[in-house]
Short mmCIF file of C-alpha atoms in Angstrom, two decimals:
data_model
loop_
_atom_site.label_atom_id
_atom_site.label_comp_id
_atom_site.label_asym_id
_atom_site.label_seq_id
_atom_site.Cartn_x
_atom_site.Cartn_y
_atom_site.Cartn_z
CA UNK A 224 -9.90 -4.05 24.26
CA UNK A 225 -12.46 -6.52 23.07
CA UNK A 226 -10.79 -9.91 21.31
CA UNK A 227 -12.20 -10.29 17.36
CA UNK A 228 -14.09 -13.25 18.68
CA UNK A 229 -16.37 -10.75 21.02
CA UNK A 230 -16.77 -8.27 18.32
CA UNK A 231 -18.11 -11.08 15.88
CA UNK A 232 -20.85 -12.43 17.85
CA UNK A 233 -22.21 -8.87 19.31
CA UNK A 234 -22.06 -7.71 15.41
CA UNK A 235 -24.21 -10.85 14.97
CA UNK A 236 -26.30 -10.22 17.74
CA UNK A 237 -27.69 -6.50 15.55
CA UNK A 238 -30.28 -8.01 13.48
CA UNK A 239 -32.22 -9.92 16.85
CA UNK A 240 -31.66 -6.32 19.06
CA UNK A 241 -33.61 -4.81 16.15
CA UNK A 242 -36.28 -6.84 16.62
CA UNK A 243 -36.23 -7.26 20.26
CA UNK A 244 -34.26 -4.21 21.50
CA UNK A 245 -37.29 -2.50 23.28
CA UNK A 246 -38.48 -5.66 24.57
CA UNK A 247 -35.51 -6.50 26.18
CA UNK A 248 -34.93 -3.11 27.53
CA UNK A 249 -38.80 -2.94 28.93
CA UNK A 250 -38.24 -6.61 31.05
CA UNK A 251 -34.51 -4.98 32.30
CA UNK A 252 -36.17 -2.29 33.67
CA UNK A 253 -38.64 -4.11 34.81
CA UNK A 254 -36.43 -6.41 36.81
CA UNK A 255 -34.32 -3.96 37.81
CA UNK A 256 -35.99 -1.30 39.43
CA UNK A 257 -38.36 -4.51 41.09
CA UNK A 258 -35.41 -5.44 43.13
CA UNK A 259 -33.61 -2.43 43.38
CA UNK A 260 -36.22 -0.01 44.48
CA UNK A 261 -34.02 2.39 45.52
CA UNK A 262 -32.95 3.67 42.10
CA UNK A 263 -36.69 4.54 41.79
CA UNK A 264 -35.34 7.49 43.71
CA UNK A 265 -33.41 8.24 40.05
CA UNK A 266 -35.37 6.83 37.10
CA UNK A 267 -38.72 8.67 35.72
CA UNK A 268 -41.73 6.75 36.54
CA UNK A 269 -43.60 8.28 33.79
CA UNK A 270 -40.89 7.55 31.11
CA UNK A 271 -41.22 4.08 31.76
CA UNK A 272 -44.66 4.05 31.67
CA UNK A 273 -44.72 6.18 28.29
CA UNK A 274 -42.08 3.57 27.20
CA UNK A 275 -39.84 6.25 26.33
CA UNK A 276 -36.44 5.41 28.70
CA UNK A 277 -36.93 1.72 26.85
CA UNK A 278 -37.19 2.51 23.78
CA UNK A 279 -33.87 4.79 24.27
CA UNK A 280 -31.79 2.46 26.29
CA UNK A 281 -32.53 0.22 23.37
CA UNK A 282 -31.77 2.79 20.73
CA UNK A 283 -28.11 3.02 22.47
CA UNK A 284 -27.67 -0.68 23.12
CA UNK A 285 -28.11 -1.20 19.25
CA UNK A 286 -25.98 1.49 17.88
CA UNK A 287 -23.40 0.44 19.88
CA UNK A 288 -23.40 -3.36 19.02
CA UNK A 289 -23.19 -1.63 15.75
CA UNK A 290 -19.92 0.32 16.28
CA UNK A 291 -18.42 -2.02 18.82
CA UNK A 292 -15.49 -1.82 16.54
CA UNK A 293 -14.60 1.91 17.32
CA UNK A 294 -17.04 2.96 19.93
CA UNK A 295 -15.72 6.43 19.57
CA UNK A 296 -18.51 7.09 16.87
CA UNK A 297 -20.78 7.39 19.53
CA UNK A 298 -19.07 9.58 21.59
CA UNK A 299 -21.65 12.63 20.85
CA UNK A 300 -24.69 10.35 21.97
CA UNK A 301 -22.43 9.44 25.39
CA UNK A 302 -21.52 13.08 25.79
CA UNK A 303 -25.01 14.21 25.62
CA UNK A 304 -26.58 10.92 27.75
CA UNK A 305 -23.59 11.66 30.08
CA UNK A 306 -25.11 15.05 30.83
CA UNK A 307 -28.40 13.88 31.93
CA UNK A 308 -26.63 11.03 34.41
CA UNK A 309 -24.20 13.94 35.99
CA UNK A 310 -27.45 16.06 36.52
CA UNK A 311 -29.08 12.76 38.28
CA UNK A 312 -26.54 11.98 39.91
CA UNK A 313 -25.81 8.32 38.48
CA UNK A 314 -22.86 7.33 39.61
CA UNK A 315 -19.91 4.68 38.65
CA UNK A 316 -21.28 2.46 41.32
CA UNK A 317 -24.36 2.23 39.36
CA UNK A 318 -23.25 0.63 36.28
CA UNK A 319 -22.79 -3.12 37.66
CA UNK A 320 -26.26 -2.81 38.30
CA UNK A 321 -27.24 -1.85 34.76
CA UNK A 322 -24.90 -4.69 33.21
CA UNK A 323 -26.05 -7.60 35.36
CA UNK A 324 -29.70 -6.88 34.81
CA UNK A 325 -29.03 -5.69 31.29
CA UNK A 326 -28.06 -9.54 30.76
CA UNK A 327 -30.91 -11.05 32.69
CA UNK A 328 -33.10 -9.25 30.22
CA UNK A 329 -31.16 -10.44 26.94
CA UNK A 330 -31.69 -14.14 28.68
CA UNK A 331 -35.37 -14.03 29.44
CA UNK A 332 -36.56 -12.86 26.32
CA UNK A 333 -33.75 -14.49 23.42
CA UNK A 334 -34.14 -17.89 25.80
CA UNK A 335 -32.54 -20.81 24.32
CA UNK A 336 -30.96 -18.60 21.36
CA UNK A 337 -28.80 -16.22 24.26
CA UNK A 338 -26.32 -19.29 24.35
CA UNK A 339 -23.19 -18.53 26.62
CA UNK A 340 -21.08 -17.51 23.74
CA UNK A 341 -23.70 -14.50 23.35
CA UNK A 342 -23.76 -13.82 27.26
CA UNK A 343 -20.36 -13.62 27.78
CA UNK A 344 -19.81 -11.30 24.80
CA UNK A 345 -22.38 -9.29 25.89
CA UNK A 346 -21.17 -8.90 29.70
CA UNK A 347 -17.60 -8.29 28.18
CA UNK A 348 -19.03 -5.78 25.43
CA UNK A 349 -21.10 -3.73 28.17
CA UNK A 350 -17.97 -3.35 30.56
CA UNK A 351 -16.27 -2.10 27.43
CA UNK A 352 -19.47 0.52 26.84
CA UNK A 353 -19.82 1.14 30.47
CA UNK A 354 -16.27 2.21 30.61
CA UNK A 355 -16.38 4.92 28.29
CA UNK A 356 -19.65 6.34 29.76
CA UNK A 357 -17.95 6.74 33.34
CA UNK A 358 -14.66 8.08 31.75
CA UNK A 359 -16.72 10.60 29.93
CA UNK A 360 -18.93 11.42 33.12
CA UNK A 361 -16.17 11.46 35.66
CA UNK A 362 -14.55 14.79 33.13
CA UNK A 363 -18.45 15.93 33.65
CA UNK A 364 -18.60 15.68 37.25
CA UNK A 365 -15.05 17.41 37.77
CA UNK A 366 -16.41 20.14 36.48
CA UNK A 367 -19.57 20.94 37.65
CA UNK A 368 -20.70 24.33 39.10
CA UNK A 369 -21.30 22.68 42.85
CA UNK A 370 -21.18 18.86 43.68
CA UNK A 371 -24.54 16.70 44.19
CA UNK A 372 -28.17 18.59 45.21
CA UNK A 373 -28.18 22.21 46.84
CA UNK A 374 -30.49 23.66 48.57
CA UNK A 375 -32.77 26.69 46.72
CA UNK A 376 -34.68 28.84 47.66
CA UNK A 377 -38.02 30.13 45.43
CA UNK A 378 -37.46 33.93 45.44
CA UNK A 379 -40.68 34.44 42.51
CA UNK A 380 -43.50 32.32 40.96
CA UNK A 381 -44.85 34.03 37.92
CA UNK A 382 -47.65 32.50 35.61
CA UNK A 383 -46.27 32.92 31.93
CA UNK A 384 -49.00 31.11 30.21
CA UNK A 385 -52.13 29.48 31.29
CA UNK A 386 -50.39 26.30 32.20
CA UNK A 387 -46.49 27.57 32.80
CA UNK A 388 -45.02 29.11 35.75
CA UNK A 389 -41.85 30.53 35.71
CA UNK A 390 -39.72 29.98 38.99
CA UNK A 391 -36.86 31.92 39.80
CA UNK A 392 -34.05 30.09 43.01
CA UNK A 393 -31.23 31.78 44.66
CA UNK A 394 -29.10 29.39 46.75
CA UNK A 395 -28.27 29.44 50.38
CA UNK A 396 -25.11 31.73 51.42
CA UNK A 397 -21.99 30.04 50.03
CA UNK A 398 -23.00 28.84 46.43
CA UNK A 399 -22.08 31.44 43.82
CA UNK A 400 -24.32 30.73 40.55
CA UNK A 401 -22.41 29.83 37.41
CA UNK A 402 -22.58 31.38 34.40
CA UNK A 403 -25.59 30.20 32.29
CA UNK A 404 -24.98 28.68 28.75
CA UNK A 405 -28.14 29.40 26.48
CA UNK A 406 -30.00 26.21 26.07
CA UNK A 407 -28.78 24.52 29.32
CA UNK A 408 -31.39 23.03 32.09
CA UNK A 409 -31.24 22.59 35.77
CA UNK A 410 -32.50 19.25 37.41
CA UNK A 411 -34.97 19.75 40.34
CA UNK A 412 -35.15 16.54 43.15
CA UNK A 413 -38.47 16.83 44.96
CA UNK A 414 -40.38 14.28 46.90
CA UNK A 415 -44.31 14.92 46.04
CA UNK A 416 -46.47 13.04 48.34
CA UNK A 417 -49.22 12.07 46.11
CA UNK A 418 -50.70 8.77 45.92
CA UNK A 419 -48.62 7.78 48.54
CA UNK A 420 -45.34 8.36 46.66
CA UNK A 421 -41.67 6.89 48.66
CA UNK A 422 -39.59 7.97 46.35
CA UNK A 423 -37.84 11.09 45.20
CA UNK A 424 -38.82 12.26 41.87
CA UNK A 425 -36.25 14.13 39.67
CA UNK A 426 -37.37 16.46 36.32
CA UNK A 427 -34.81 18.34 33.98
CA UNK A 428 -36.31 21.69 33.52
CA UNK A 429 -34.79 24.15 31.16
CA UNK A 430 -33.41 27.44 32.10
CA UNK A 431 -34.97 30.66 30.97
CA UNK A 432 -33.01 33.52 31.47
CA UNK A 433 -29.12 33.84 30.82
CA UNK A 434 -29.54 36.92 33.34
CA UNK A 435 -28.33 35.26 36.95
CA UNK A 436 -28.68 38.33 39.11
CA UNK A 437 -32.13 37.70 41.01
CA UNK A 438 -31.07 33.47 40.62
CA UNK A 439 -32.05 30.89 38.35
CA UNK A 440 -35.08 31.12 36.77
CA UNK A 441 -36.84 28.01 34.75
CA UNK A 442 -40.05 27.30 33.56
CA UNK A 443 -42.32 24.20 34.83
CA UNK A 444 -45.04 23.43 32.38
CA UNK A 445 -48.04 21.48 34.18
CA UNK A 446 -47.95 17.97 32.65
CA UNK A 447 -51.85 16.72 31.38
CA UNK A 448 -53.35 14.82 29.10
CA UNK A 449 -57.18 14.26 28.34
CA UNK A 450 -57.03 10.52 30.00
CA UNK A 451 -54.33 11.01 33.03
CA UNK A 452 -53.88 13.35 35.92
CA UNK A 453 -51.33 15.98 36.25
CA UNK A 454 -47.58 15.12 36.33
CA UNK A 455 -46.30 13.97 39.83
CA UNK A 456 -43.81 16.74 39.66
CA UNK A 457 -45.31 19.36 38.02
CA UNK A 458 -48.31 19.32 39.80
CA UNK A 459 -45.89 19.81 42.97
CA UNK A 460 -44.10 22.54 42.00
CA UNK A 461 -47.44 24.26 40.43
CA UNK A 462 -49.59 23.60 43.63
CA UNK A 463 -47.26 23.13 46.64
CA UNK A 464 -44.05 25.48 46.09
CA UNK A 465 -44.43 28.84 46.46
CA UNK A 466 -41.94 31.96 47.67
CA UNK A 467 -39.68 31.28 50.65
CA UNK A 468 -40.06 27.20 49.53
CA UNK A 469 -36.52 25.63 49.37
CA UNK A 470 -35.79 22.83 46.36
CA UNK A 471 -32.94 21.34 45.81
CA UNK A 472 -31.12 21.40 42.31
CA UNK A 473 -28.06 19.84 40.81
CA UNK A 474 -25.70 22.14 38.79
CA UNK A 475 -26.55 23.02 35.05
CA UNK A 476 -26.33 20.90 32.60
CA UNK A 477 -26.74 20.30 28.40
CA UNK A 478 -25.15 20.33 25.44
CA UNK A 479 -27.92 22.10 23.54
CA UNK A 480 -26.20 25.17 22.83
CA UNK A 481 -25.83 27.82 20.23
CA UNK A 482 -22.75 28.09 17.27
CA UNK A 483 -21.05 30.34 19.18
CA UNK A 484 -18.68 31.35 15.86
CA UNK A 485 -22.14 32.17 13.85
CA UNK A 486 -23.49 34.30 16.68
CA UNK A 487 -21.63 37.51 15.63
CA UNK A 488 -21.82 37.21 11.98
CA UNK A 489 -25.15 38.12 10.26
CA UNK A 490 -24.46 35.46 7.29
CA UNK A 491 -26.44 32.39 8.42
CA UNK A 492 -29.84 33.05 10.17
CA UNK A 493 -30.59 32.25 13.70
CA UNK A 494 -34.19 30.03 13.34
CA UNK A 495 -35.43 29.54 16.84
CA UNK A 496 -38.86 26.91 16.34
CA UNK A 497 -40.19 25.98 19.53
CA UNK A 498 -43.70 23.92 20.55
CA UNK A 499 -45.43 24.68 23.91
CA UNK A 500 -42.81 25.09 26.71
CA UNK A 501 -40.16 23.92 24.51
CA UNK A 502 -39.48 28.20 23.70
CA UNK A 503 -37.83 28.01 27.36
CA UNK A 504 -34.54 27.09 26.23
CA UNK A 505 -34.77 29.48 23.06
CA UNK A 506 -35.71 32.02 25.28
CA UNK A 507 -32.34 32.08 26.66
CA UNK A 508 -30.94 31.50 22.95
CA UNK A 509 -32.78 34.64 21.80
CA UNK A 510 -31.79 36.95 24.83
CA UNK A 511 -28.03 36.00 23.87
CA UNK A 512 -28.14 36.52 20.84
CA UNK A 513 -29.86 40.18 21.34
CA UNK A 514 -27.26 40.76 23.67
CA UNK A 515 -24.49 40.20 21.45
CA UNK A 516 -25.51 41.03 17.97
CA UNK A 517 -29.02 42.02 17.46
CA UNK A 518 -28.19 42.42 13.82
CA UNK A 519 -28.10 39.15 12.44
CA UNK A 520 -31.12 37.35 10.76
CA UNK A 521 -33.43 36.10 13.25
CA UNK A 522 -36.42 33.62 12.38
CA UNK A 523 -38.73 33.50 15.19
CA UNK A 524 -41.62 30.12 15.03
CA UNK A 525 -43.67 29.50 17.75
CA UNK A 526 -45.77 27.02 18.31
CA UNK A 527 -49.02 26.75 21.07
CA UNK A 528 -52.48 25.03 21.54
CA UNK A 529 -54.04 28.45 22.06
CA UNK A 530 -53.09 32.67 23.13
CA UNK A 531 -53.88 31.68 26.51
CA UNK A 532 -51.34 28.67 26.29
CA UNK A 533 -48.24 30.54 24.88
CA UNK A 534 -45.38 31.10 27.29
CA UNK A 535 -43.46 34.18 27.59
CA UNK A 536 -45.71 36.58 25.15
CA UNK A 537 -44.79 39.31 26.80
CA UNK A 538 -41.01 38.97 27.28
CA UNK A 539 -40.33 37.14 23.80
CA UNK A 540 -41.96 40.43 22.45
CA UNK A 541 -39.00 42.75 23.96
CA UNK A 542 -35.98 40.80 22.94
CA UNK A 543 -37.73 40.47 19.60
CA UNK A 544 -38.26 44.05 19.22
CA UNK A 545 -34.30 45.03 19.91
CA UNK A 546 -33.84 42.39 17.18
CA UNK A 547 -32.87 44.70 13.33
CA UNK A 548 -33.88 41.83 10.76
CA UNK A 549 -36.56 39.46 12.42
CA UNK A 550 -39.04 37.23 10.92
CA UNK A 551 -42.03 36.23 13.50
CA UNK A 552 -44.53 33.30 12.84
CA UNK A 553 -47.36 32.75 16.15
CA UNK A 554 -48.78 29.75 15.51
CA UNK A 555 -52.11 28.73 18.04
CA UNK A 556 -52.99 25.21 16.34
CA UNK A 557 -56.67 25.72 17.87
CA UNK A 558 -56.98 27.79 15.11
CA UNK A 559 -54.41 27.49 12.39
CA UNK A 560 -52.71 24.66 10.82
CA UNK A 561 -49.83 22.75 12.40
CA UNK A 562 -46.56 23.39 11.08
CA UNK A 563 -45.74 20.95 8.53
CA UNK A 564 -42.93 20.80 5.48
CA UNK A 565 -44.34 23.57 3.37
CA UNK A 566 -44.35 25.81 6.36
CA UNK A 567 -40.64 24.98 6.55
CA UNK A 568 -40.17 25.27 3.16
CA UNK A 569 -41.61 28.90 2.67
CA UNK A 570 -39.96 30.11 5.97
CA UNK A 571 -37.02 28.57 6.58
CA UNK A 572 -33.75 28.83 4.31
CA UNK A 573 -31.80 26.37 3.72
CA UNK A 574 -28.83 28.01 4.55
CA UNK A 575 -30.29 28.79 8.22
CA UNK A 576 -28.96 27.39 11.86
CA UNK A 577 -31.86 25.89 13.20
CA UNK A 578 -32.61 25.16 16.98
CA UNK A 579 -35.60 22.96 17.18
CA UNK A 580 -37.68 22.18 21.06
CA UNK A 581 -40.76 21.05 22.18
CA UNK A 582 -42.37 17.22 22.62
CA UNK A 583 -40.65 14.36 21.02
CA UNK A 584 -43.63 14.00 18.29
CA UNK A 585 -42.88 17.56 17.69
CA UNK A 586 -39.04 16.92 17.43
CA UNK A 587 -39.40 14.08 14.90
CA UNK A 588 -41.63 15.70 13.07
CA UNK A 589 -39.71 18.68 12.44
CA UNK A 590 -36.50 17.07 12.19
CA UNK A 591 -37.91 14.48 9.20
CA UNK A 592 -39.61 17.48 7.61
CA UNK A 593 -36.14 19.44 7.34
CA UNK A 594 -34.15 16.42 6.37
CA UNK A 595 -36.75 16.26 3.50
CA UNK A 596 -36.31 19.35 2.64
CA UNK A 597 -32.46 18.94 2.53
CA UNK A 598 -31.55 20.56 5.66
CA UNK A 599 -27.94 19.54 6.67
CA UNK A 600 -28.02 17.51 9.86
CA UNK A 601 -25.17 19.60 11.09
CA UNK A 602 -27.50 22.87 10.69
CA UNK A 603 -30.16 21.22 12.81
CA UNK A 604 -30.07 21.04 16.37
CA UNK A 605 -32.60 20.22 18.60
CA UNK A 606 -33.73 19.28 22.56
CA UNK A 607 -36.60 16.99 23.09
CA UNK A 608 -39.00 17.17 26.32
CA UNK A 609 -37.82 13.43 26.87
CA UNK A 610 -35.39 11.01 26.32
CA UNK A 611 -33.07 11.80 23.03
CA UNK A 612 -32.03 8.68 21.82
CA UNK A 613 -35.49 8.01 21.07
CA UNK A 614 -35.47 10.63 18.50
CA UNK A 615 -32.30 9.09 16.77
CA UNK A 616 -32.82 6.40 13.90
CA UNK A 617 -30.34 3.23 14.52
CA UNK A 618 -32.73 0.74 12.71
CA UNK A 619 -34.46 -0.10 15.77
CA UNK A 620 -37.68 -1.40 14.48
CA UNK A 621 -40.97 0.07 16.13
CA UNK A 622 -43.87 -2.28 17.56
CA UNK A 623 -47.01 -1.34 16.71
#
């Protein structure tokens, strides 16, 4: 239990971690992974370059200096950041780690203002954090559907859009596969040898298909953009895994999941808006849904580039056409308008449980568009391709 004393100063400590949260974050990591290189075997490369795993380390630092006072606000953001470290693999023995470098960076960049008083809170105030994180995870990892990475093997590779495959694994003899919760993703540890990569490299992918009996099947989108070369990992798994391939994968994970107690009532509509690959965990969402009460109000949106870039056509079309009251909206943004708050408006109700998944520009967009429109947070739920916490608004103020 942190003294009054501690709780003052971090409390005080808010208005400079708005202004210098990312900063400080961006130098920790920096630090960090340069002298422990061997949690490069954990941490995305590319989110650090992107700036995205800064920005949300900083988004959770600040909200909790801002309920250090009961820390169990935050419990939601720890459940759902505990779910990516059980499907890494981050482990209790990594936390001391975090917390020493987590105060070099607070020194380096405050300088003469992070005064001993502030250090010292700090170090207390992150054991305090730290502590509910691996309480939380250790509940996570006693329940997990097999311990640590398994082996996989690739049973089919099918193209569902120009620049998707869908992959399905069965595991070597032994592993039964768990039941699939809609919305969940499996974690995939590879070790792509491009540019002379050393490390592992380790991508949440989402799962597809509730239906387990041929394996798990998920769908790898391949990562470009007009200036950079193709992902590390996707580019792997698109060029150099094929059938008979083994991968290895840590159990399920997620906590983006339907309202289970709205899924046989025909009340509230199901809206299912996806960008790009983000219709892989909806997918799964839809097919449940179909499965257990094809009657209730569906609202189909999705969202691609271009025809040749939209995943699934042909298997969203199926579950879609067992569906009794369904609204579908194809968007190709190569030729029609991005969806924007009068979309929402005229196709949305208000009254609607909305599922929201694609790239985090998407994700903010669509969330601030609904919150406009009065949506209730509680109606809106959501999975970003990318860290979460950078989606979530704590005050943290934005550098140009």
């Amino acid at each position: 239990m942190l003294s009054v004393a501690t709780r003052d100063i971090i409390k005080a400590t808010v208005p400079v971690l708005e202004e210098h949260g990312t900063e400080i974050t961006t130098v920790f990591y920096k630090m960090m992974l340069s002298e422990h290189t061997e949690l490069l075997n954990i941490f995305n490369k590319t989110n650090q370059t992107k700036g995205a795993q800064p920005t949300a380390l900083a988004t959770t630092v600040l909200a909790a200096a801002k309920h250090i006072d009961d820390l169990s606000v935050l419990l939601p953001h720890v459940r759902q950041i505990g779910q990516k470290h059980r499907a890494l693999q981050i482990k209790p023995e990594h936390y001391p780690i975090v917390g020493e470098y987590l105060l070099k960076a607070i020194s380096k960049v405050l300088g003469d203002a992070a005064t001993p008083a502030i250090i010292n809170a700090w170090g207390e105030a992150y054991g305090e954090i730290a502590d509910v994180f691996i309480s939380v995870e250790k509940t996570m990892y006693a329940t997990e559907a097999w311990p640590a990475w398994k082996p996989f093997t690739v049973v089919e590779k099918e193209r569902v859009a120009s620049d998707v495959y869908q992959f399905t694994v069965k595991p070597e003899a032994g592993l039964v596969v768990p039941k699939i919760v809609p919305g969940q993703y499996i974690t995939v540890n590879t070790h792509p040898t491009r540019e002379n990569n050393k490390y592992d490299a380790l991508r949440h992918y989402s799962i597809s298909s509730i239906d387990t009996t041929n394996g798990i099947k998920f769908a790898v989108r391949l990562e470009t953009t007009e200036n950079n070369p193709a992902g590390l990992v996707s580019e792997f798994l698109h060029d150099e895994v094929n059938i008979g391939d083994t991968i290895k994968l840590s159990a399920p994970a997620g906590d983006f999941e339907l309202d289970e107690k709205l899924v046989k009532q025909n009340e509230v509509p199901l809206v299912l808006l996806a960008s790009g690959v983000g219709v892989t965990p909806l997918l799964s969402m839809l097919e449940y849904q179909v499965n257990n009460n094809p009657e209730r109000p569906i609202i189909w949106i999705q969202s691609s580039k271009s025809q040749e870039t939209e995943a699934f056509t042909k298997h969203v079309a199926e579950l879609l056409a067992q569906c009794k009251n369904v609204k579908r909206h194809f968007i190709h943004t190569n030729v029609h308008e991005r969806i924007n708050a009068d979309f929402l408006k005229t196709n949305v109700p208000s009254h609607s449980d909305v599922y929201i998944c694609g790239s985090l520009p998407f994700m903010q967009s669509m969330i601030d568009n609904l919150k406009v429109l009065e949506h209730m947070n509680d109606t809106i739920h959501y999975e970003p391709f990318g860290p979460k916490m950078t989606t979530v608004d704590v005050g943290l103020k934005k550098k140009n």
